[in-house]
Coordinates of C-alpha atoms in Angstrom, one line a residue:
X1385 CA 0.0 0.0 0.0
X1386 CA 1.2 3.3 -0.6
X1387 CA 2.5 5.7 2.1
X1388 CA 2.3 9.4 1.9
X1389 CA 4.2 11.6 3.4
X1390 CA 3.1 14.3 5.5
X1391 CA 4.1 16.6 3.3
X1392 CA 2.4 15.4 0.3
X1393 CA -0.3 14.3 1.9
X1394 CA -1.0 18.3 3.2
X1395 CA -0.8 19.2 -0.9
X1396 CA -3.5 16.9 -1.6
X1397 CA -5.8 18.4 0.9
X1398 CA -5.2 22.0 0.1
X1399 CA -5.9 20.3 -3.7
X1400 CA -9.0 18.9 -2.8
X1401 CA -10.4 22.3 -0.5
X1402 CA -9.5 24.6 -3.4
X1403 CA -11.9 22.2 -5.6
X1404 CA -14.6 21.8 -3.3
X1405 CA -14.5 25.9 -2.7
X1406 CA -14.8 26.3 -6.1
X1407 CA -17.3 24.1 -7.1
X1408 CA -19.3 25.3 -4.0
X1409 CA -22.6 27.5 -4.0
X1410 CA -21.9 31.2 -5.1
X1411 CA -24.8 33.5 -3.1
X1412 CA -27.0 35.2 -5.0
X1413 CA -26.4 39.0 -5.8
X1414 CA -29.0 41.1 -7.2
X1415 CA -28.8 42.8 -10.7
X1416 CA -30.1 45.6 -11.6
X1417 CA -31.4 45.4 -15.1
X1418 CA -34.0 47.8 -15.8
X1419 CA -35.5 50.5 -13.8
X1420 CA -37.2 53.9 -15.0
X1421 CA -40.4 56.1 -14.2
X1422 CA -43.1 55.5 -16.4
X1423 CA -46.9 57.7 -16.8
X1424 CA -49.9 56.3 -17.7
X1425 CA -52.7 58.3 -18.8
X1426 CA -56.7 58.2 -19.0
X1427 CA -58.6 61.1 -19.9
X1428 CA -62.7 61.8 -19.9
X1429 CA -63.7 58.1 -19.0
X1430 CA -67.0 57.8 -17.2
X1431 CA -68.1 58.2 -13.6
X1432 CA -70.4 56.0 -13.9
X1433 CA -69.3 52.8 -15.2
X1434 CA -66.8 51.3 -17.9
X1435 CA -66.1 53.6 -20.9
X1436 CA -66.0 56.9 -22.2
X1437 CA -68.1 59.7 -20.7
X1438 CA -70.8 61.1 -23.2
X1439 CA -68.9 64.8 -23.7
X1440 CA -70.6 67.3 -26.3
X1441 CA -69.2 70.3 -27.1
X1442 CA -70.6 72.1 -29.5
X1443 CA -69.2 76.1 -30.7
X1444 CA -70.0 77.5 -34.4
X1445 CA -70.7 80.9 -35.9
X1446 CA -73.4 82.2 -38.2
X1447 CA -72.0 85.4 -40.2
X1448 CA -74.1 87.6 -42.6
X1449 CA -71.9 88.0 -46.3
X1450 CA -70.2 90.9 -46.1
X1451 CA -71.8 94.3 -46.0
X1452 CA -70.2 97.0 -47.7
X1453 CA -70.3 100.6 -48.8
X1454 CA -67.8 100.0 -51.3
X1455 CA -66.2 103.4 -52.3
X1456 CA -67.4 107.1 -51.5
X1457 CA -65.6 109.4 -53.5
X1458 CA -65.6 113.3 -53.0
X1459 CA -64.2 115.7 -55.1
X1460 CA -64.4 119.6 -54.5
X1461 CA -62.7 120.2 -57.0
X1462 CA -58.6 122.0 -58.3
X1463 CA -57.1 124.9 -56.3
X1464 CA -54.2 126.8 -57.6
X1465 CA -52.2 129.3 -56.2
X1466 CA -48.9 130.2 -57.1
X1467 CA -49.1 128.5 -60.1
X1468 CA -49.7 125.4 -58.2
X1469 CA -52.5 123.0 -59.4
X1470 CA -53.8 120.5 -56.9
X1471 CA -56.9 118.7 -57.6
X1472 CA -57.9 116.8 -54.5
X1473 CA -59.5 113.6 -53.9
X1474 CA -61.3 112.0 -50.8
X1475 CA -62.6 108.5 -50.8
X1476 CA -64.3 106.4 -47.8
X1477 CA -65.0 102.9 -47.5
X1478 CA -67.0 100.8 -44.8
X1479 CA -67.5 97.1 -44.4
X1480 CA -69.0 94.6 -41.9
X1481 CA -70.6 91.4 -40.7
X1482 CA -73.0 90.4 -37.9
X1483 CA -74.0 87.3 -36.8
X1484 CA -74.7 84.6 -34.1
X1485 CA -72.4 82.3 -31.8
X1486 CA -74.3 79.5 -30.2
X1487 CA -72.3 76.7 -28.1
X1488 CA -73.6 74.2 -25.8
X1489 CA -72.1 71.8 -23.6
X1490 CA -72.6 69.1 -21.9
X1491 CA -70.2 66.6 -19.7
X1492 CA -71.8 63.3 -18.2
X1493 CA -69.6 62.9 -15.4
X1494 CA -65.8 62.1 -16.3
X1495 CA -63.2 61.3 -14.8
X1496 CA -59.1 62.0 -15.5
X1497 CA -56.0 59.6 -14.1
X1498 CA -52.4 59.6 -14.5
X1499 CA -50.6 57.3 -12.7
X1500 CA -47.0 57.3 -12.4
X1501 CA -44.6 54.2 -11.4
X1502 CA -41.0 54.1 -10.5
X1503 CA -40.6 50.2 -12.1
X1504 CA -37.3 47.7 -11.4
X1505 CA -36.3 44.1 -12.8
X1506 CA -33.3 42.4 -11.8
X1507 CA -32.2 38.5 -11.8
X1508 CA -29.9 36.7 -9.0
X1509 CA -26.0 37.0 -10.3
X1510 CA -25.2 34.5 -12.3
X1511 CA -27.2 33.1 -15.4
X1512 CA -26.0 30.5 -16.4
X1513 CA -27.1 29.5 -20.2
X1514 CA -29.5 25.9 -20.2
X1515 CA -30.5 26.5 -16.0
X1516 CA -33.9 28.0 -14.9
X1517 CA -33.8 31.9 -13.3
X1518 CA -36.5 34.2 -12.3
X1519 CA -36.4 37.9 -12.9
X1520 CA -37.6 39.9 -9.9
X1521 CA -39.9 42.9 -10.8
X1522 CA -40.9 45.8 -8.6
X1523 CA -43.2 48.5 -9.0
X1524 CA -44.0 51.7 -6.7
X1525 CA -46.9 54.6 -7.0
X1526 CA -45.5 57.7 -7.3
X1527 CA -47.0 60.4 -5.2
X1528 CA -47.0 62.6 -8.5
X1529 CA -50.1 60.3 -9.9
X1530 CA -53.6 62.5 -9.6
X1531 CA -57.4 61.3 -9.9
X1532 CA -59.9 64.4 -10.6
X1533 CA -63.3 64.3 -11.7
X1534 CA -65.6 67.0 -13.3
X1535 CA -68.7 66.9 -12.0
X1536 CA -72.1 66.5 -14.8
X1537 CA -72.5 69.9 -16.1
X1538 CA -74.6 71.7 -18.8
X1539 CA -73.9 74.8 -20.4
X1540 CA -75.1 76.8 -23.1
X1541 CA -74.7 80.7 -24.4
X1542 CA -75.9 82.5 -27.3
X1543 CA -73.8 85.3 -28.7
X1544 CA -74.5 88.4 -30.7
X1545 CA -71.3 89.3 -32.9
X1546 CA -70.9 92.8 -35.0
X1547 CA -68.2 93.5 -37.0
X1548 CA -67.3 96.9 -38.7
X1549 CA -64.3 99.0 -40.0
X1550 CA -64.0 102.1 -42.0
X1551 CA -61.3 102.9 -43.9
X1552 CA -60.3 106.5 -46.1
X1553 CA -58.1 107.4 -48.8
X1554 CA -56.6 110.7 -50.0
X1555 CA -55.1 111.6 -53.5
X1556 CA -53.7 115.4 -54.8
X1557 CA -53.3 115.4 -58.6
X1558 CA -50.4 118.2 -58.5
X1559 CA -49.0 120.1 -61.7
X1560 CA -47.1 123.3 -62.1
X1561 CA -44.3 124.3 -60.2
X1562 CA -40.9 122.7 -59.7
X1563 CA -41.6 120.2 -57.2
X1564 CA -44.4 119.9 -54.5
X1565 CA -43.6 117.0 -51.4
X1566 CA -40.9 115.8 -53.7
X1567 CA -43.2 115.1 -56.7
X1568 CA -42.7 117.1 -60.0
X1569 CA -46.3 117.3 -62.1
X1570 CA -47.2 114.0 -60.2
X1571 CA -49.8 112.8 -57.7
X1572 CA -49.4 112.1 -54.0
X1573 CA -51.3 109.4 -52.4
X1574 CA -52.3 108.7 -48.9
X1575 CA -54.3 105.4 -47.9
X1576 CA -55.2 104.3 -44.0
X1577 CA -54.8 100.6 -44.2
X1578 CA -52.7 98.2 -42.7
X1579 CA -49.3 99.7 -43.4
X1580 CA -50.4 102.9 -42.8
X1581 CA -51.8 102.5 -39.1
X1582 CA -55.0 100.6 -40.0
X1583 CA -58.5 101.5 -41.1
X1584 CA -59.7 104.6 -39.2
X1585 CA -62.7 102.7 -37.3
X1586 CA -62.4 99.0 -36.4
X1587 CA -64.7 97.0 -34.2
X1588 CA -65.3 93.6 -33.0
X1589 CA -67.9 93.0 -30.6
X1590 CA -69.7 90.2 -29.3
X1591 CA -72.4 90.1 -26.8
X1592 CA -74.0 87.4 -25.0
X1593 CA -77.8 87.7 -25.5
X1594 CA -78.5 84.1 -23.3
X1595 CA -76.6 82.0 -21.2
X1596 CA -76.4 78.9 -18.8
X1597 CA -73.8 78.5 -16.7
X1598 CA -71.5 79.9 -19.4
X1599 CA -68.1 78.8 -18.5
X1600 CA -68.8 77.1 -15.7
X1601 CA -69.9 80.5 -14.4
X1602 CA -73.2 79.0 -12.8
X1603 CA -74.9 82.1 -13.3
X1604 CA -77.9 82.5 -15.8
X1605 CA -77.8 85.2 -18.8
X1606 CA -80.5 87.2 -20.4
X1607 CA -79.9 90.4 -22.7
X1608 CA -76.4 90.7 -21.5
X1609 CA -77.8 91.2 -17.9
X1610 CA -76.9 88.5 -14.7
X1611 CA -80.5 87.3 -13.9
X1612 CA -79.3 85.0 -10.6
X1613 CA -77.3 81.3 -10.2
X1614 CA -75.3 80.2 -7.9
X1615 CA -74.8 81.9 -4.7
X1616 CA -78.2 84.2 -4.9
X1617 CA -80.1 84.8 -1.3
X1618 CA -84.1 84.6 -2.2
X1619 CA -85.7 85.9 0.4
X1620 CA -90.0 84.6 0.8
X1621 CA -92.3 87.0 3.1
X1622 CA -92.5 90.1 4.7
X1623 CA -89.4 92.1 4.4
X1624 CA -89.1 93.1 7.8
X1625 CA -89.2 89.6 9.1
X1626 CA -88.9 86.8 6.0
X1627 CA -90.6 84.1 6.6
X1628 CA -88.0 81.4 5.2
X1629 CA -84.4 82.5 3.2
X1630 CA -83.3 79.7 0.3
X1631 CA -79.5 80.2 -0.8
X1632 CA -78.4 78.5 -4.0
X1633 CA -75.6 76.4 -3.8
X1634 CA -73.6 74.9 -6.5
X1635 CA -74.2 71.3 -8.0
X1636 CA -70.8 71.1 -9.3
X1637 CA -68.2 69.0 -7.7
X1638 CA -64.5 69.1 -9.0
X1639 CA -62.6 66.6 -7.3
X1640 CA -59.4 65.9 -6.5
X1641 CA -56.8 63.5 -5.0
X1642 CA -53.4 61.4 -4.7
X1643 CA -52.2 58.3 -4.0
X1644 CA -53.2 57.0 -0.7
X1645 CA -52.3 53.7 0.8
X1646 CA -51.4 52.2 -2.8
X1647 CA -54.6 53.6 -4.2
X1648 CA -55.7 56.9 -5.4
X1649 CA -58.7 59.3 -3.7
X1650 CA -60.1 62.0 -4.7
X1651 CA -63.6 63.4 -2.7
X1652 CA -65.2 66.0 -3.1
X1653 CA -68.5 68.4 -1.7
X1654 CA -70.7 71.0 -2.2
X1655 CA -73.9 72.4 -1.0
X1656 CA -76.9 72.3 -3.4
X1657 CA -79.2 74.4 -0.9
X1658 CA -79.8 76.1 2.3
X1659 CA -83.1 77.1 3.3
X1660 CA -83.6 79.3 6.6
X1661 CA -86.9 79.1 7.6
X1662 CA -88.1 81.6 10.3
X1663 CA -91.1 79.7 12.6
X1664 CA -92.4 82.6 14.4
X1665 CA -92.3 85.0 11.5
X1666 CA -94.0 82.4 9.3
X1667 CA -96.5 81.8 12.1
X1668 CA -97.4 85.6 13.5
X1669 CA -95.6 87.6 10.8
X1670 CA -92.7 90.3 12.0
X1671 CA -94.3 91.5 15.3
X1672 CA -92.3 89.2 17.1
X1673 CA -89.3 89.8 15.2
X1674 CA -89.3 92.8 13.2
X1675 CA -86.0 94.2 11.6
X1676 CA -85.4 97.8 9.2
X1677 CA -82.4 99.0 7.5
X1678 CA -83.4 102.4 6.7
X1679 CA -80.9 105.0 4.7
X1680 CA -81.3 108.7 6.5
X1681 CA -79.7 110.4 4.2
X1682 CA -77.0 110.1 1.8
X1683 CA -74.0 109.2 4.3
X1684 CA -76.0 107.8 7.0
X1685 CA -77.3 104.1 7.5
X1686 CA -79.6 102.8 10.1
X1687 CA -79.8 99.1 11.0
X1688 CA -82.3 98.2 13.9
X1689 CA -84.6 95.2 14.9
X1690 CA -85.8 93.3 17.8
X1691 CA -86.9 89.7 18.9
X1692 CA -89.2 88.9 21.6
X1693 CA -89.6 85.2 20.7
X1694 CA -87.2 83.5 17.3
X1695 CA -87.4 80.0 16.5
X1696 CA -85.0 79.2 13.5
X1697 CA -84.7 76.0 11.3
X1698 CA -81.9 76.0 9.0
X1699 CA -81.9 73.0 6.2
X1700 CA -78.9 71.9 4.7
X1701 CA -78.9 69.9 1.5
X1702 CA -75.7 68.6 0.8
X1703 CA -73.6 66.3 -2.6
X1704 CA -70.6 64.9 -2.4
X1705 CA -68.5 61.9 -4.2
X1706 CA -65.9 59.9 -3.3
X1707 CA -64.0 58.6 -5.9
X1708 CA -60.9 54.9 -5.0
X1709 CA -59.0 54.4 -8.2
X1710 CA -56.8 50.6 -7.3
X1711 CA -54.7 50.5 -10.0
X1712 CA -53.0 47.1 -10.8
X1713 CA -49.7 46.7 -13.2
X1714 CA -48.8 43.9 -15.8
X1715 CA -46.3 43.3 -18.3
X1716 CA -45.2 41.4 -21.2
X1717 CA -41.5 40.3 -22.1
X1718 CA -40.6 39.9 -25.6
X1719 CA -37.4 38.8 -26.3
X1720 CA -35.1 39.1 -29.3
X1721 CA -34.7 34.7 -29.3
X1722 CA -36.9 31.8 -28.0
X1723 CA -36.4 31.1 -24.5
X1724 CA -37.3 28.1 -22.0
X1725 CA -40.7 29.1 -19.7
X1726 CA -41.5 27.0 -17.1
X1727 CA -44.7 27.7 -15.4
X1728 CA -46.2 26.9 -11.5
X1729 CA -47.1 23.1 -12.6
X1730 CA -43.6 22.7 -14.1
X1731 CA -44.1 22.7 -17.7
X1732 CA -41.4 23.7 -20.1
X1733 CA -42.3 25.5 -23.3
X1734 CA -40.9 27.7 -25.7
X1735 CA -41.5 30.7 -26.7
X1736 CA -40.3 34.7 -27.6
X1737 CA -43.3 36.2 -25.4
X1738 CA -43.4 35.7 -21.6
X1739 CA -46.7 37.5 -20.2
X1740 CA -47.1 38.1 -16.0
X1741 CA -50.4 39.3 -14.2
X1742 CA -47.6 41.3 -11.7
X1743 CA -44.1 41.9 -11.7
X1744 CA -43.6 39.7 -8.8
X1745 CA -44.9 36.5 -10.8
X1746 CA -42.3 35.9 -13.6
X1747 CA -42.4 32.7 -14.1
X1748 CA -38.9 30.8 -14.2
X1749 CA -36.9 31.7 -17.6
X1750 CA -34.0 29.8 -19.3
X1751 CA -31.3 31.3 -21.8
X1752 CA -30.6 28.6 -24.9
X1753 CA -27.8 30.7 -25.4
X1754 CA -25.4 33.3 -23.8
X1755 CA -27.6 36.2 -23.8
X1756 CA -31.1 37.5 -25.0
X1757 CA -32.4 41.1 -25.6
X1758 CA -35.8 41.8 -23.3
X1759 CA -38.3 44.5 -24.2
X1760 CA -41.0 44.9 -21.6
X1761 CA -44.4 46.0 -22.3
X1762 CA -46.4 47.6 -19.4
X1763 CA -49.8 47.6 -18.9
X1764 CA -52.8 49.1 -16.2
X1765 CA -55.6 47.9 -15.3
X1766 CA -57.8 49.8 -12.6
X1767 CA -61.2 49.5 -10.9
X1768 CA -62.4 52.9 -9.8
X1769 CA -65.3 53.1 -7.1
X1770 CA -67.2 55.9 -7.0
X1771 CA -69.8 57.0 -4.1
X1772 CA -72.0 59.4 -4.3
X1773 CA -74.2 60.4 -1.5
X1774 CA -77.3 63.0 -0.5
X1775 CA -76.6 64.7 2.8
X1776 CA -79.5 66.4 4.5
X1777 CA -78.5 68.6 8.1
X1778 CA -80.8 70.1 10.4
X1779 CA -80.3 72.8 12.9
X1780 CA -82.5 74.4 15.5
X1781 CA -82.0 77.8 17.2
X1782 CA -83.9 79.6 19.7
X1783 CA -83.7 83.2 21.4
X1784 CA -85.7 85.2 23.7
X1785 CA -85.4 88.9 24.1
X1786 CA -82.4 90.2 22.1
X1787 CA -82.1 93.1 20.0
X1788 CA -79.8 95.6 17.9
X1789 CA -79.1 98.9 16.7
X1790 CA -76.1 100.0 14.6
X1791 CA -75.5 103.3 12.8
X1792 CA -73.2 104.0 10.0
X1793 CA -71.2 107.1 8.5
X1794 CA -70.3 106.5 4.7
X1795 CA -68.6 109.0 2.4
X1796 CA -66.2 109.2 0.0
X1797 CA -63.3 110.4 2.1
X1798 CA -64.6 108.7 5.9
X1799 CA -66.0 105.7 6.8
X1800 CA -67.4 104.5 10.1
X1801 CA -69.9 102.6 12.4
X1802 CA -70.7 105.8 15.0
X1803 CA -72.8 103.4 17.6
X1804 CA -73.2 100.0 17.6
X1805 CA -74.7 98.0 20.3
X1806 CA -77.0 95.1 21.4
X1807 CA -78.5 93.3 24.0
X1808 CA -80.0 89.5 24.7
X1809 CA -80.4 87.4 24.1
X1810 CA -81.7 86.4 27.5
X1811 CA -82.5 83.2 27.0
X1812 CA -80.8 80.5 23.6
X1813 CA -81.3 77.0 22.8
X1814 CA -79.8 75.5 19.7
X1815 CA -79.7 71.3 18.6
X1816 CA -77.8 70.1 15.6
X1817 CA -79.6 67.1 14.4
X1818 CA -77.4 64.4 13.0
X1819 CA -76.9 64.7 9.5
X1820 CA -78.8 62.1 7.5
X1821 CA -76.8 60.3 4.3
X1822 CA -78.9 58.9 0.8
X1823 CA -76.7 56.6 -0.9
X1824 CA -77.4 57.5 -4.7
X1825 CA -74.6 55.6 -5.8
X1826 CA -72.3 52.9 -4.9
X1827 CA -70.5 50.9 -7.9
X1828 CA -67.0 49.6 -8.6
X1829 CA -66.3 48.8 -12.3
X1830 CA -63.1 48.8 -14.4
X1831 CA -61.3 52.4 -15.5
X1832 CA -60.1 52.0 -19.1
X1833 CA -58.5 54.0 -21.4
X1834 CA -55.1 53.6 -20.1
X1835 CA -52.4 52.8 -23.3
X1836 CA -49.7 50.3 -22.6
X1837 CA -45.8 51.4 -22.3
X1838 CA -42.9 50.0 -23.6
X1839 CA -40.0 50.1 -21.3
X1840 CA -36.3 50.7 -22.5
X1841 CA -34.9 47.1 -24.4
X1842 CA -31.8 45.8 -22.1
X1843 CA -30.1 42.6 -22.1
X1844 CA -29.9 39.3 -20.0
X1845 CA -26.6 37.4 -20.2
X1846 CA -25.4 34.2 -19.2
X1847 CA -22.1 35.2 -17.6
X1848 CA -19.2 32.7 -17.0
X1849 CA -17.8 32.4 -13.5
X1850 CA -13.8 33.5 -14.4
X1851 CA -12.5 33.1 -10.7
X1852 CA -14.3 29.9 -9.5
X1853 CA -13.2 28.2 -12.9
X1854 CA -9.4 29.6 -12.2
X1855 CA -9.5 27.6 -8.5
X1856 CA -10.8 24.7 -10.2
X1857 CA -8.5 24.5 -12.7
X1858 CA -6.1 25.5 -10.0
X1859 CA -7.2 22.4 -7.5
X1860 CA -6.9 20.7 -10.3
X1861 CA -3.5 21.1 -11.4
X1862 CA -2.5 20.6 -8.3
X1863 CA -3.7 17.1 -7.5
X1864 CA -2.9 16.1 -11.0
X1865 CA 0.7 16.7 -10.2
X1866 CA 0.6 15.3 -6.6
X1867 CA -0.7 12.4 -8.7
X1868 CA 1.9 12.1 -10.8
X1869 CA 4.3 12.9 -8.3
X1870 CA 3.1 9.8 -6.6
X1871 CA 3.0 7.7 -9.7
X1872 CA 6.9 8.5 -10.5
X1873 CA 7.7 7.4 -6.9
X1874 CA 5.9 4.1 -7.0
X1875 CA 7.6 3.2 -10.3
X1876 CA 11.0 3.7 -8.7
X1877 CA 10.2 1.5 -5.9
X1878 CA 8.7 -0.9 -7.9
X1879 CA 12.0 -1.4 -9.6
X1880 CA 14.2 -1.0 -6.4
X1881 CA 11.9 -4.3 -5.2
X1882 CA 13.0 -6.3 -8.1
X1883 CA 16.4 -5.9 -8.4
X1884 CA 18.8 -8.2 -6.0
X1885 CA 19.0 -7.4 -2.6
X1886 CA 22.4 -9.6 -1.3
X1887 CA 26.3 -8.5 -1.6
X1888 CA 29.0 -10.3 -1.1
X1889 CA 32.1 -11.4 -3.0
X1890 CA 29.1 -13.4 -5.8
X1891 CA 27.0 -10.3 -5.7
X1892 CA 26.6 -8.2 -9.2
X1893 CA 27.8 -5.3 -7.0
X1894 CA 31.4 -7.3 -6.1
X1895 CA 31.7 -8.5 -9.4
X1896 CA 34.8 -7.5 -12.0
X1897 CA 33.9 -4.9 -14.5
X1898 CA 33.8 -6.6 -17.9
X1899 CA 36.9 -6.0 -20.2
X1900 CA 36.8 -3.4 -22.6
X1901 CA 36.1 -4.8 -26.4

């Protein structure tokens, strides 16, 4: 049996451990292969459910032809003096249109969302061509994404249009003389148009003769004149003590919102109405609660009133929406050669297209060669909610006994309140009811509209592993030449064992050296 020395029997072990280090498990570092911000973008889809909001918009104008004058001409006639000639010319000219602008308007309910991501892939370091990897996706809302609504609007507007310029013209017909403005027996010109300052009378006008919330304005139009809209005070009984007050609110609701615990929100409220309604007044009229604002002169103002008994119910009718956009994100792969897919049950297929549901479900890829050029193709999908409620709050107020009296000094140059005072009330009493919410509507549906985005193309390679192939070509070497090492030395024993082992005056080792031939 052979026998190692300690010596080469260290060498082989430092053979062997530089083998089995290199042939051991490398952890797994992550790679950074793609990562970018990308926007996606939805514009006027419906509040209400899946699709496009119904949005007509509709602006033209009606002109008349032209209306001219044409040409006036007015000649007085040649003047000389000084053996001067000029024979003068004036000419005017007018021309115009008129006409109607209608437009209307009118906006379902839509809604807008962008939503940017800040999206990463990577794969574990290294690929080796033939084995199975996964790459690992990531995706983040970005507080930069915004959901806003417009609220379901009308509007509509009718305007009157006049248009009108007038323009005039001068010529001199000069002879005689030696020269007269630099002209010798010549005529001199003048014209007002467009090089010359522009015609002497220009106007554009337009009027609006009706309109409905023109602009969003929430006002109504008639002859040019504000009738009422949004915001107006109407005021129902006797002036000194109105039985009920209704203020108009607004029905339109522009909401906003950001991202919010991965999803965006956007809410928004208005009030459609407020009614004040005065009990006692509407009961027994203003002797219980009469009030006068009286003007004694030009620069003096009087405001007085009393109440012995005032019972007050205010109604509050409210509108509001809240709007949860949850916005999911896919992708495809397509890559520039077939690769190996294996999918959750196992099964190997190939293909150039790899699709996911999420970034965080790739399924398990393998290169058939050393590298492959990736394009990925993103994709949203989204399910907005949208809640819409009625809102109806009541409050009641009571007072016994109060009153007030203030007089004002108004003027161009001074201003002020010379006495104001007040007393009571002696007795109050006031109870905010709870509020009471009508669901009109409650619905969750899918958000389209969104295009898909491809991502920048980068490249997965199978990279060789220089420095663990070096130790194991290194380990190998090694042993290799304790090997042979250890085959030399066994051949050299080997033949020490068969020679003869005896001396002595017979032994080949005594023996004369044979004569030289």
């Amino acid at each position: 049996m052979l026998e190692m020395q300690p010596r080469s029997a260290r060498k082989w072990c430092v053979g062997l451990l530089i083998v089995a280090f290199a042939t051991a498990p490398v952890a797994a570092l992550a790679t950074e292969l793609f990562n970018a911000n990308l926007s996606f973008e939805t514009r006027d889809q419906s509040m209400w459910g899946s699709g496009g909001a119904f949005i007509f918009d509709y602006k033209q104008e009606f002109l008349t032809p032209s209306i001219g004058t044409g040409s006036i001409f007015i000649n007085p006639g040649p003047v000389t003096a000084s053996g001067i000639t000029v024979d003068p010319r004036f000419a005017f000219s007018a021309a115009g249109q008129m006409g109607v602008a209608p437009g209307f308007y009118i906006n379902s309910g839509s809604v807008d969302a962008n939503l940017d991501y800040g999206i990463g892939i990577g794969t574990a370091s290294p690929v080796k061509s033939g084995e199975f990897f996964r790459l690992q996706g990531s995706s983040a809302l970005l507080a930069s994404s915004r959901l806003t609504s417009k609220s379901p609007t009308v509007e509509t507007y009718l305007d009157g249009i006049l248009r009108m310029s007038v323009n005039d013209y001068y010529e001199a017909k000069v002879s005689g003389g030696d020269f007269f403005n630099g002209i010798k027996n010549g005529t001199y010109t003048a014209q007002r148009d467009a090089s010359h300052g522009g015609p002497r009378v220009n106007v554009d006008a337009r009027k609006e003769l009706f309109g409905f919330n023109s602009g969003g304005s929430g006002r109504l139009v008639w002859k040019g004149a504000d009738i009422g809209g949004v915001g107006d005070v109407i005021k129902v009984g006797n002036p000194l003590a109105p039985a009920a007050v209704f203020t108009i609110g607004d029905w339109r609701i522009d909401a906003a919102g950001g991202v919010d615990a991965g999803a965006l929100k956007a809410q928004g409220q208005t009030t459609l109405l407020t009614t004040l309604i005065d009990v006692d007044a509407a009961v027994v009229g203003p002797a219980l609660g009469p009030s006068i604002a009286v003007n004694l002169g030009p620069n003096i103002h009087v405001d007085a009133g009393y109440d012995v008994v005032d019972f007050d119910t205010t109604l509050t009718t409210g509108y509001r929406q809240e709007f949860v956009l949850a916005p999911a994100l896919s992708l495809t792969l397509h890559f520039s050669q077939d690769v190996l897919v294996k999918d959750a049950a196992g099964n190997v297929t190939r293909t150039d297209t790899v699709s996911a549901e999420s970034l965080d479900t790739i399924p398990q890829i393998a290169l058939l060669g050393g590298s492959v050029d990736v394009t990925p193709v993103f994709t949203v999908d989204a399910d907005l909610n949208n809640k819409t409620d009625l809102s109806f709050n009541l409050l009641l107020q009571y007072k016994a006994l109060a009153g007030h009296i203030k007089l004002d000094f108004d003027s161009l140059f001074y201003s002020n309140t010379i006495y104001n005072a007040g007393f009571g009330p002696l007795r109050t009493w006031d109870s905010n009811i709870d509020p009471l919410e009508l669901g009109v509507y409650d619905q969750t549906f899918a958000l389209g509209g969104f295009d898909s985005v491809a991502g920048t193309t980068f490249t997965v390679s199978a990279v060789p592993e220089p420095t663990s192939w070096l130790l194991v070509l290194a380990g190998l070497a090694l042993v290799a030449s304790r090997a042979r090492g250890a085959t030399l030395r066994r051949t050299l024993f080997a033949h020490r064992e068969k020679a003869p082992r005896f001396s002595g005056p017979g032994s080949p080792r005594n023996a004369p050296a044979a004569p030289f031939l």
